[in-house]
């Protein structure tokens, strides 16, 4: 499932590629990807002849601002991909649900084999009403500038194990199973340490690890995992998976101490860590 860095890479690509473009036509295959609308026309008619004026992100939701008051909201879900094609004659990928054609040429296509992702159009002011989790979203580590003292205060107020705390969308937006493991390795902290029992030095390490790991992942254009679908707007995989220190590296040598990385099942999820480097 794409996490914050992957969605941010797609947002930046969209910002460069579709801002200023006018929508000429929209084709929708089935209702699944646009299920918040009553029918296809209710979705397509609000897009045709509109111009994209900007691309924002709220957590893992991409918001394409349109002239007028509406936004096109896109959520990639588990396996969604957005693909920019230069020509409408480019071969159509299987599971293409929505095709947006621009007046200036080229298309934006939404491909989603598992269809947990979606697209919908809504007035800008109602996005939080449509997606209630956005009304309670925690800090965005790629957007929010925050002092480590303030962060330390937030962490200490919660009495939670570190991994579930990092994955709590009301605490920090967009971190899932991959980046929580990578951040905790980077911080040298074990997943089940309690957030209200960290030293000042440990809080500082955790703070730095969150921002550095996610920014580094964006720089490497995200993680494309073996069994998953993430690619950028041009269909290219990211390469941050090659730099993972612990995630999916069970039995392989720790890059810091050479001991084998351990996998533990916690609450139905795999957690990867080094027993020596993370305490
Ligand atoms: Zn180690």
Coordinates of N, CA, C and O in Angstrom, one line a residue, residues 163-234:
X163 N 5.5 1.6 17.6 CA 5.1 1.3 16.2 C 3.6 1.7 16.0 O 3.3 2.4 15.0
X164 N 2.7 1.2 16.8 CA 1.3 1.6 16.6 C 1.1 3.1 16.7 O 0.2 3.7 16.0
X165 N 1.9 3.8 17.5 CA 1.8 5.2 17.6 C 2.2 5.9 16.3 O 1.5 6.8 15.8
X166 N 3.3 5.4 15.7 CA 3.7 6.0 14.4 C 2.6 5.8 13.3 O 2.5 6.5 12.3
X167 N 1.9 4.6 13.4 CA 0.9 4.3 12.4 C -0.5 4.9 12.7 O -1.4 4.7 11.9
X168 N -0.6 5.6 13.8 CA -1.9 6.2 14.2 C -2.0 7.5 13.4 O -1.3 8.4 13.6
X169 N -3.0 7.4 12.4 CA -3.2 8.6 11.5 C -3.6 9.9 12.2 O -3.4 10.9 11.7
X170 N -4.1 9.7 13.4 CA -4.5 10.9 14.2 C -3.3 11.5 14.9 O -3.3 12.7 15.3
X171 N -2.2 10.8 14.9 CA -1.0 11.3 15.5 C 0.0 11.9 14.4 O 0.3 13.0 14.4
X172 N 0.3 11.0 13.4 CA 1.1 11.4 12.3 C 0.4 10.8 11.0 O 0.0 9.7 11.0
X173 N 0.3 11.6 10.0 CA -0.4 11.2 8.8 C 0.5 10.4 7.9 O 1.6 10.8 7.6
X174 N 0.0 9.3 7.4 CA 0.5 8.6 6.2 C 1.6 7.6 6.4 O 2.2 7.1 5.5
X175 N 1.9 7.3 7.7 CA 2.9 6.2 7.9 C 2.3 4.9 8.1 O 1.3 4.8 8.9
X176 N 2.8 3.9 7.4 CA 2.2 2.5 7.5 C 3.3 1.5 8.0 O 4.3 1.9 8.7
X177 N 3.1 0.3 7.6 CA 4.0 -0.8 8.1 C 5.4 -0.7 7.6 O 6.3 -1.0 8.4
X178 N 5.7 -0.2 6.4 CA 7.0 -0.1 5.9 C 7.8 1.0 6.6 O 8.9 0.7 7.2
X179 N 7.3 2.2 6.6 CA 8.1 3.3 7.1 C 8.2 3.4 8.6 O 9.1 3.9 9.2
X180 N 7.2 2.8 9.3 CA 7.3 2.7 10.8 C 8.5 1.9 11.2 O 9.3 2.2 12.0
X181 N 8.7 0.7 10.5 CA 9.9 -0.1 10.8 C 11.2 0.6 10.4 O 12.1 0.5 11.2
X182 N 11.2 1.3 9.3 CA 12.4 2.0 8.8 C 12.8 3.1 9.8 O 13.9 3.3 10.1
X183 N 11.8 3.8 10.2 CA 12.0 5.0 11.1 C 12.5 4.5 12.5 O 13.5 5.0 13.0
X184 N 11.9 3.4 13.0 CA 12.4 2.9 14.3 C 13.8 2.3 14.2 O 14.5 2.5 15.2
X185 N 14.2 1.7 13.1 CA 15.6 1.3 13.0 C 16.5 2.5 13.0 O 17.5 2.6 13.7
X186 N 16.1 3.5 12.2 CA 16.9 4.7 12.1 C 17.1 5.4 13.5 O 18.1 5.9 13.8
X187 N 16.0 5.3 14.3 CA 16.0 5.9 15.6 C 16.7 5.0 16.6 O 17.0 5.5 17.8
X188 N 17.0 3.8 16.3 CA 17.6 2.8 17.2 C 16.7 2.4 18.4 O 17.1 2.1 19.5
X189 N 15.3 2.4 18.1 CA 14.4 2.1 19.1 C 13.5 0.9 18.7 O 13.2 0.8 17.5
X190 N 13.2 0.1 19.7 CA 12.4 -1.1 19.4 C 11.0 -0.7 19.3 O 10.5 0.2 20.0
X191 N 10.2 -1.5 18.5 CA 8.8 -1.2 18.2 C 7.9 -1.1 19.4 O 6.9 -0.3 19.4
X192 N 8.2 -1.8 20.5 CA 7.3 -1.9 21.6 C 7.7 -1.0 22.8 O 7.1 -1.1 23.9
X193 N 8.7 -0.1 22.5 CA 9.0 0.9 23.6 C 7.8 1.8 23.8 O 7.1 2.1 22.9
X194 N 7.6 2.2 25.1 CA 6.4 3.0 25.4 C 6.8 4.5 25.1 O 7.9 5.0 25.5
X195 N 5.9 5.2 24.5 CA 6.2 6.6 24.1 C 6.4 7.5 25.3 O 7.1 8.5 25.2
X196 N 5.8 7.2 26.5 CA 5.9 8.1 27.6 C 7.1 7.8 28.5 O 7.3 8.3 29.6
X197 N 8.0 6.8 28.0 CA 9.1 6.4 28.8 C 10.5 6.6 28.0 O 11.4 5.9 28.2
X198 N 10.4 7.6 27.1 CA 11.7 7.8 26.3 C 12.5 8.9 26.9 O 11.9 9.9 27.5
X199 N 13.8 8.8 26.8 CA 14.7 9.9 27.3 C 14.6 11.0 26.3 O 14.2 10.9 25.1
X200 N 15.1 12.2 26.7 CA 15.2 13.4 25.8 C 16.0 13.0 24.5 O 15.6 13.4 23.4
X201 N 17.1 12.3 24.7 CA 17.9 11.9 23.6 C 17.2 11.0 22.6 O 17.3 11.1 21.4
X202 N 16.4 10.1 23.2 CA 15.6 9.1 22.3 C 14.5 9.9 21.6 O 14.3 9.6 20.4
X203 N 13.9 10.8 22.2 CA 12.9 11.6 21.5 C 13.5 12.4 20.3 O 12.9 12.4 19.2
X204 N 14.7 12.9 20.6 CA 15.4 13.7 19.5 C 15.7 12.7 18.4 O 15.6 13.1 17.2
X205 N 16.2 11.5 18.7 CA 16.5 10.6 17.6 C 15.3 10.2 16.8 O 15.3 10.0 15.6
X206 N 14.2 9.9 17.5 CA 12.9 9.5 16.8 C 12.4 10.7 15.9 O 12.1 10.4 14.8
X207 N 12.5 11.9 16.4 CA 12.1 13.1 15.7 C 12.9 13.2 14.4 O 12.3 13.3 13.3
X208 N 14.2 13.1 14.5 CA 15.0 13.2 13.4 C 14.8 12.1 12.4 O 14.8 12.2 11.2
X209 N 14.6 10.8 12.9 CA 14.4 9.7 12.1 C 13.1 9.8 11.2 O 13.1 9.4 10.0
X210 N 12.1 10.3 11.8 CA 10.8 10.5 11.0 C 11.0 11.4 9.8 O 10.7 11.0 8.7
X211 N 11.6 12.6 10.1 CA 11.7 13.5 9.0 C 12.7 13.1 8.0 O 12.5 13.2 6.8
X212 N 13.9 12.6 8.4 CA 14.9 12.2 7.5 C 14.5 11.0 6.7 O 14.8 10.9 5.5
X213 N 13.9 10.0 7.3 CA 13.5 8.7 6.5 C 12.5 9.1 5.4 O 12.7 8.6 4.3
X214 N 11.5 9.8 5.8 CA 10.4 10.1 4.8 C 11.0 11.0 3.7 O 10.6 10.8 2.5
X215 N 11.8 12.0 4.0 CA 12.4 12.9 3.0 C 13.3 12.1 2.1 O 13.3 12.3 0.8
X216 N 14.1 11.2 2.7 CA 15.0 10.3 1.9 C 14.2 9.4 0.9 O 14.6 9.3 -0.2
X217 N 13.0 8.9 1.4 CA 12.2 8.1 0.6 C 11.6 8.8 -0.6 O 11.5 8.3 -1.7
X218 N 11.2 10.1 -0.4 CA 10.7 10.9 -1.5 C 11.8 11.1 -2.5 O 11.6 11.1 -3.7
X219 N 13.0 11.4 -2.0 CA 14.2 11.6 -2.9 C 14.4 10.4 -3.8 O 14.8 10.6 -5.0
X220 N 14.2 9.2 -3.2 CA 14.4 8.0 -4.0 C 13.1 7.6 -4.7 O 12.9 6.5 -5.2
X221 N 12.1 8.5 -4.8 CA 10.8 8.3 -5.5 C 10.0 7.1 -5.0 O 9.3 6.4 -5.7
X222 N 10.1 6.9 -3.6 CA 9.2 5.9 -3.0 C 9.7 4.5 -3.0 O 10.8 4.2 -3.6
X223 N 9.0 3.6 -2.4 CA 9.3 2.2 -2.3 C 8.4 1.4 -3.2 O 7.2 1.5 -3.0
X224 N 8.9 0.6 -4.1 CA 8.1 -0.3 -4.9 C 8.4 -1.7 -4.4 O 9.5 -2.2 -4.6
X225 N 7.4 -2.3 -3.7 CA 7.6 -3.6 -3.1 C 7.3 -4.7 -4.1 O 6.5 -4.5 -5.0
X226 N 7.9 -5.9 -3.9 CA 7.8 -7.0 -4.8 C 6.3 -7.4 -5.1 O 6.0 -7.6 -6.3
X227 N 5.4 -7.4 -4.1 CA 4.1 -7.9 -4.4 C 3.1 -6.7 -4.6 O 1.9 -6.9 -4.6
X228 N 3.6 -5.5 -4.7 CA 2.6 -4.4 -4.8 C 2.8 -3.6 -6.0 O 3.6 -3.8 -6.9
X229 N 2.0 -2.6 -6.2 CA 1.7 -1.9 -7.5 C 2.3 -0.6 -7.6 O 2.2 0.0 -8.7
X230 N 3.0 0.0 -6.6 CA 3.3 1.4 -6.7 C 4.3 1.7 -7.8 O 5.4 1.2 -7.9
X231 N 3.9 2.7 -8.7 CA 4.8 3.3 -9.7 C 4.4 4.8 -9.7 O 3.4 5.2 -9.2
X232 N 5.3 5.6 -10.3 CA 5.1 7.0 -10.4 C 4.2 7.3 -11.5 O 3.7 6.4 -12.2
X233 N 4.0 8.6 -11.8 CA 3.1 9.0 -12.9 C 3.4 8.6 -14.2 O 2.6 8.5 -15.2
X234 N 4.7 8.2 -14.4 CA 5.2 7.7 -15.7 C 5.4 6.2 -15.8 O 6.0 5.7 -16.7

